[in-house]
Amino acid sequence: MTDAQQSPTAAGSGASATQSFLTTEMYQAVRQVPPERVDAVVRAVLDGVHQAIREHEVTYPEFQAAKAWMIQVGEGGEWPLFLDVFVEHVVEEVQAATQQGTKGSILGPYYLPGQQRLPSPATLPMREDEKGSRLAFTGQVRDVDGNPIAGAEIDIWQADDEGYYSGFAPHVPEGNLRGLVVADDEGRFEIRTIQPAPYQIPTDGPTGQLIEAAGWHPWRPAHLHLIVSGPGHRAITTQLYFRGGEWLESDVASAVKPELVLDPQDQGDGTGRVEYDFVLERDEATAAA
Ligand code: MBD
Ligand code: FE
C-alpha cells in the first residue's frame, strides 16, 4: 500500500470492529449474567492473573506497562480484535462440546449482518478488477440424518487478495466479498468468489505491538468465514481453510481444525473447484414446537 490516504490503519479497523460489535444481536441479548456466574468466573480470572504475577514476580514498571497497554487497546478500539484472536477459540471449544454436525470455529471481529441475499448459484459482490485466483465452492446443507435442508442459507465473508475485509478497510467497497447465499430446495449451493489471502493483525496498533514485543507472529491462514443456517436447525458459525496454506499450523487465533481444510483443484481453467457439505443439527427450541 503506497497511498497513505488509502492505507487501512489499526485504529480505523479497530474503531469499526468496536462499533460493529456494540450493535450485534449477540451483544444486545446479554444484559443479565447471574451474580453467581460473575463471582465464579471473574474470581477465577483474577486468580489466574494473581498467580501469573507471583510466578513471574511482576514488577511495578511491568504492571504499569500492562495498564498503559490496556488503555491503548480500548482507545484503539481493539478489544474485539484482541479477544477474538486470543480468547474466543476457547469459548468456541466449550460450545462445541454440545454441538453435532459440521465443526464450528470462531466468529472473529469482522462479521457484518444484513448482506445482500444471493440465490444460488451466486457470485459474491466484488470489484471489476478484483485480484486473486477464482474459487468455485459447491456443496449441500443436510441434517444429521443426511436429509437435505430446504431453504438453507450460507452467510459468507472473507478477506480480499491482500487480506483486507470490506467494512474495515476504507479502500475496499462496502459489501465486497460478503453475501447471504440462499441454497436451492435440496440445500445445494454454488458460490463463486476469489481465494482470500492470509490475514495479518495490524502491526501499528496495540495488539500488533504486543505480538511484536512477545516475539510472536501476527498471521492467520487464509480463510472463508461462514454462518450456515436452515429453518428449524441450529446455525453453525465456522471457517474454512486451504490445504498447504501458509500459517495453517500456527494460526495466531488458534482457530484451525483439520475437518475445516479445503483442497480446491484447478482443472486448467484458472478456477479452483471444491465441494464441501455442511451438516446442521436440529434446533431443540424449534423442534419442540
Ligand atoms: C480475522 O480475520 C479473524 O478471522 C479473526 C478471528 C481475528 C482477526 C482477524
Ligand atoms: Fe477472518
XYZ file of C-alpha atoms and ligand atoms in Angstrom:
299
model
C 0.000 0.000 0.000
C 1.654 3.215 -1.124
C -1.177 5.746 -0.857
C -1.267 6.768 2.812
C -4.844 8.003 2.479
C -5.965 4.606 1.278
C -3.960 2.741 3.856
C -6.166 0.898 6.368
C -4.976 1.648 9.877
C -5.344 -0.417 13.015
C -7.224 2.484 14.626
C -9.653 2.609 11.694
C -10.426 -1.093 11.620
C -10.421 -1.288 15.430
C -12.964 1.502 15.764
C -15.153 -0.131 13.085
C -14.950 -3.518 14.798
C -15.882 -1.981 18.156
C -18.851 -0.122 16.646
C -19.955 -3.248 14.821
C -19.750 -5.351 17.996
C -21.802 -2.928 20.072
C -24.662 -3.210 17.561
C -24.670 -7.023 17.220
C -27.652 -9.032 18.408
C -25.314 -11.335 20.312
C -24.196 -8.436 22.496
C -27.656 -6.869 22.811
C -29.055 -10.210 24.003
C -26.763 -10.489 27.017
C -27.914 -7.981 29.591
C -28.049 -10.128 32.694
C -25.417 -12.514 33.924
C -26.392 -14.045 37.280
C -24.242 -12.824 40.224
C -23.072 -16.394 40.982
C -21.602 -16.623 37.461
C -19.919 -13.223 37.690
C -18.456 -14.196 41.060
C -17.200 -17.616 39.936
C -15.779 -16.626 36.546
C -14.290 -13.247 37.444
C -12.782 -14.747 40.597
C -11.113 -17.457 38.502
C -9.786 -14.905 36.002
C -8.361 -12.741 38.799
C -6.863 -15.805 40.490
C -5.086 -16.577 37.200
C -3.731 -13.032 36.970
C -2.562 -13.062 40.602
C -0.917 -16.426 40.055
C 0.969 -15.136 36.969
C 2.188 -12.089 38.925
C 3.540 -14.251 41.759
C 5.053 -16.861 39.479
C 6.835 -14.279 37.319
C 7.489 -11.757 40.104
C 5.905 -8.953 38.076
C 7.363 -5.541 38.935
C 5.674 -2.136 39.273
C 7.020 -0.914 35.887
C 5.656 -4.067 34.245
C 2.279 -3.647 35.948
C 2.078 -0.025 34.770
C 3.127 -1.060 31.240
C 0.271 -3.568 31.176
C -2.156 -0.885 32.373
C -0.975 1.549 29.675
C -1.346 -1.178 27.050
C -4.931 -1.951 28.098
C -5.795 1.749 27.902
C -4.404 1.784 24.346
C -6.372 -1.318 23.367
C -9.547 0.453 24.454
C -8.665 3.757 22.802
C -7.708 1.976 19.578
C -10.958 0.018 19.615
C -9.004 -3.242 19.570
C -10.784 -5.203 22.297
C -12.843 -7.134 19.695
C -9.667 -7.939 17.765
C -7.617 -8.931 20.805
C -10.359 -11.014 22.455
C -11.392 -12.790 19.254
C -7.783 -13.645 18.421
C -6.616 -14.791 21.851
C -9.726 -15.833 23.766
C -12.683 -16.704 21.515
C -11.308 -20.086 20.422
C -11.755 -21.457 23.948
C -15.350 -20.188 24.187
C -15.985 -21.929 20.858
C -14.337 -25.094 22.180
C -16.686 -25.122 25.181
C -19.736 -24.582 22.965
C -18.549 -27.288 20.523
C -18.872 -29.882 23.290
C -22.666 -29.698 22.865
C -22.724 -29.379 19.091
C -23.094 -32.093 16.459
C -22.570 -31.839 12.719
C -20.059 -29.622 10.954
C -17.254 -28.381 13.185
C -17.573 -24.771 14.236
C -14.902 -22.124 14.522
C -14.695 -18.578 15.860
C -16.778 -15.695 14.510
C -13.981 -13.132 14.687
C -14.367 -9.345 14.673
C -15.338 -8.766 11.025
C -18.842 -10.177 10.611
C -21.404 -7.702 9.292
C -25.059 -8.819 9.254
C -27.595 -7.748 6.643
C -25.687 -8.527 3.457
C -27.247 -8.899 0.015
C -29.331 -12.105 -0.437
C -27.974 -14.014 -3.425
C -29.828 -17.057 -4.797
C -27.512 -19.960 -5.642
C -25.585 -20.184 -7.943
C -24.111 -16.915 -6.697
C -21.053 -14.784 -7.311
C -20.018 -12.728 -4.303
C -20.029 -8.970 -4.900
C -16.537 -7.979 -5.998
C -14.673 -5.202 -7.789
C -14.396 -5.334 -11.553
C -10.654 -5.864 -11.215
C -10.802 -7.987 -8.050
C -7.402 -9.624 -7.619
C -6.934 -13.245 -6.680
C -7.420 -16.664 -8.209
C -11.009 -17.752 -8.831
C -12.686 -20.143 -6.465
C -15.871 -22.152 -7.112
C -17.272 -23.602 -3.920
C -20.181 -26.027 -4.112
C -21.940 -28.266 -1.628
C -25.102 -29.254 0.166
C -26.573 -28.448 3.557
C -28.041 -31.524 5.275
C -29.313 -32.559 8.684
C -27.524 -35.106 10.885
C -29.596 -37.910 9.291
C -28.461 -36.933 5.803
C -31.676 -35.224 4.691
C -31.266 -32.070 2.590
C -32.340 -28.845 4.299
C -34.534 -26.752 2.011
C -34.149 -23.012 2.496
C -30.643 -23.276 3.926
C -28.579 -20.083 3.857
C -24.848 -19.515 3.791
C -23.777 -16.153 5.182
C -20.221 -15.817 3.891
C -17.497 -13.168 4.307
C -13.815 -13.135 3.583
C -10.699 -11.035 3.118
C -9.563 -9.988 -0.342
C -6.319 -10.960 -2.084
C -4.435 -8.526 0.148
C -6.002 -9.705 3.406
C -8.446 -6.791 3.847
C -12.132 -7.043 4.815
C -14.780 -4.714 3.411
C -16.228 -2.522 6.155
C -12.892 -2.473 7.997
C -10.541 -1.045 5.365
C -11.506 2.273 3.731
C -10.277 1.361 0.234
C -12.487 -1.742 -0.097
C -16.067 -1.053 -1.264
C -18.925 -1.771 1.129
C -20.233 -5.332 0.883
C -17.232 -6.542 -1.098
C -16.769 -10.331 -0.803
C -19.751 -10.685 1.510
C -23.120 -12.261 0.805
C -26.051 -14.271 2.112
C -26.292 -17.151 -0.339
C -29.657 -18.932 -0.480
C -29.366 -22.652 -1.275
C -31.872 -24.436 -3.536
C -34.740 -26.719 -2.425
C -32.265 -29.545 -1.895
C -29.904 -27.429 0.200
C -27.412 -27.262 -2.659
C -25.326 -24.179 -3.256
C -22.655 -22.857 -5.556
C -20.600 -19.824 -4.585
C -18.116 -18.161 -6.906
C -15.547 -15.948 -5.286
C -11.791 -15.437 -5.096
C -9.195 -17.135 -2.955
C -8.639 -14.983 0.154
C -5.108 -14.106 1.315
C -3.771 -14.762 4.819
C -4.767 -12.105 7.353
C -2.191 -10.091 9.258
C -3.113 -8.414 12.537
C -2.396 -4.692 12.037
C 1.134 -4.059 13.273
C 0.503 -0.365 14.017
C -1.943 -0.973 16.875
C -1.615 -2.231 20.463
C -2.438 -5.870 19.609
C 0.237 -5.898 16.906
C 2.677 -4.191 19.266
C 2.080 -6.821 21.935
C 2.648 -9.591 19.395
C 5.875 -7.943 18.299
C 7.016 -7.352 21.895
C 6.406 -11.018 22.719
C 8.195 -12.258 19.590
C 5.083 -13.976 18.175
C 3.833 -13.754 14.597
C 0.701 -11.778 13.595
C -0.766 -14.118 10.942
C -3.950 -16.085 10.377
C -4.028 -18.554 7.477
C -6.278 -17.699 4.507
C -9.886 -18.482 5.399
C -13.538 -18.124 4.497
C -15.988 -17.223 7.276
C -19.451 -18.788 7.238
C -22.647 -18.892 9.224
C -24.708 -21.758 7.822
C -28.355 -21.877 8.844
C -31.561 -23.672 7.936
C -35.187 -23.470 9.136
C -35.582 -25.468 12.369
C -31.863 -26.079 12.662
C -29.080 -24.756 14.850
C -26.913 -22.373 12.848
C -23.213 -23.111 12.731
C -20.527 -20.423 12.734
C -17.369 -21.740 11.136
C -14.366 -21.085 8.911
C -12.829 -22.966 6.014
C -9.107 -23.029 5.284
C -6.926 -24.131 2.368
C -4.624 -27.145 2.247
C -0.968 -26.206 2.096
C -1.734 -22.600 3.047
C 0.788 -20.571 4.999
C 0.183 -20.290 8.784
C -2.223 -23.253 8.792
C -0.162 -24.912 11.525
C 0.374 -21.760 13.584
C -2.790 -19.619 13.351
C -2.381 -16.702 15.780
C -6.104 -17.124 16.609
C -5.831 -20.917 17.204
C -8.993 -21.463 15.149
C -7.969 -24.124 12.596
C -9.493 -27.620 12.791
C -8.395 -30.420 10.442
C -12.006 -31.060 9.336
C -12.239 -27.498 8.019
C -9.455 -27.572 5.440
C -10.422 -27.368 1.736
C -8.308 -28.633 -1.140
C -9.510 -26.867 -4.321
C -8.484 -28.389 -7.639
C -7.823 -26.365 -10.770
C -8.705 -28.363 -13.866
C -6.783 -25.979 -16.096
C -9.276 -23.107 -16.403
C -7.773 -20.990 -13.627
C -10.612 -21.734 -11.187
C -10.071 -23.767 -8.052
C -13.076 -26.020 -7.544
C -14.027 -27.567 -4.252
C -17.018 -29.286 -2.713
C -17.868 -29.095 0.982
C -21.102 -30.214 2.643
C -22.480 -28.796 5.875
C -24.363 -30.787 8.495
C -26.703 -28.995 10.898
C -28.377 -30.397 13.986
C -31.999 -29.715 14.824
C -32.661 -26.629 16.871
C -34.164 -28.067 20.061
C -36.139 -24.894 20.781
C -37.775 -25.003 17.334
C -38.108 -28.813 17.251
C -40.119 -28.845 20.499
C -42.761 -26.591 18.948
C -9.720 -12.204 11.388
O -9.903 -12.177 10.049
C -10.273 -13.208 12.046
O -10.961 -14.109 11.349
C -10.126 -13.318 13.421
C -10.714 -14.447 14.155
C -9.415 -12.369 14.111
C -8.841 -11.336 13.430
C -8.994 -11.253 12.064
Fe -11.179 -13.534 9.349
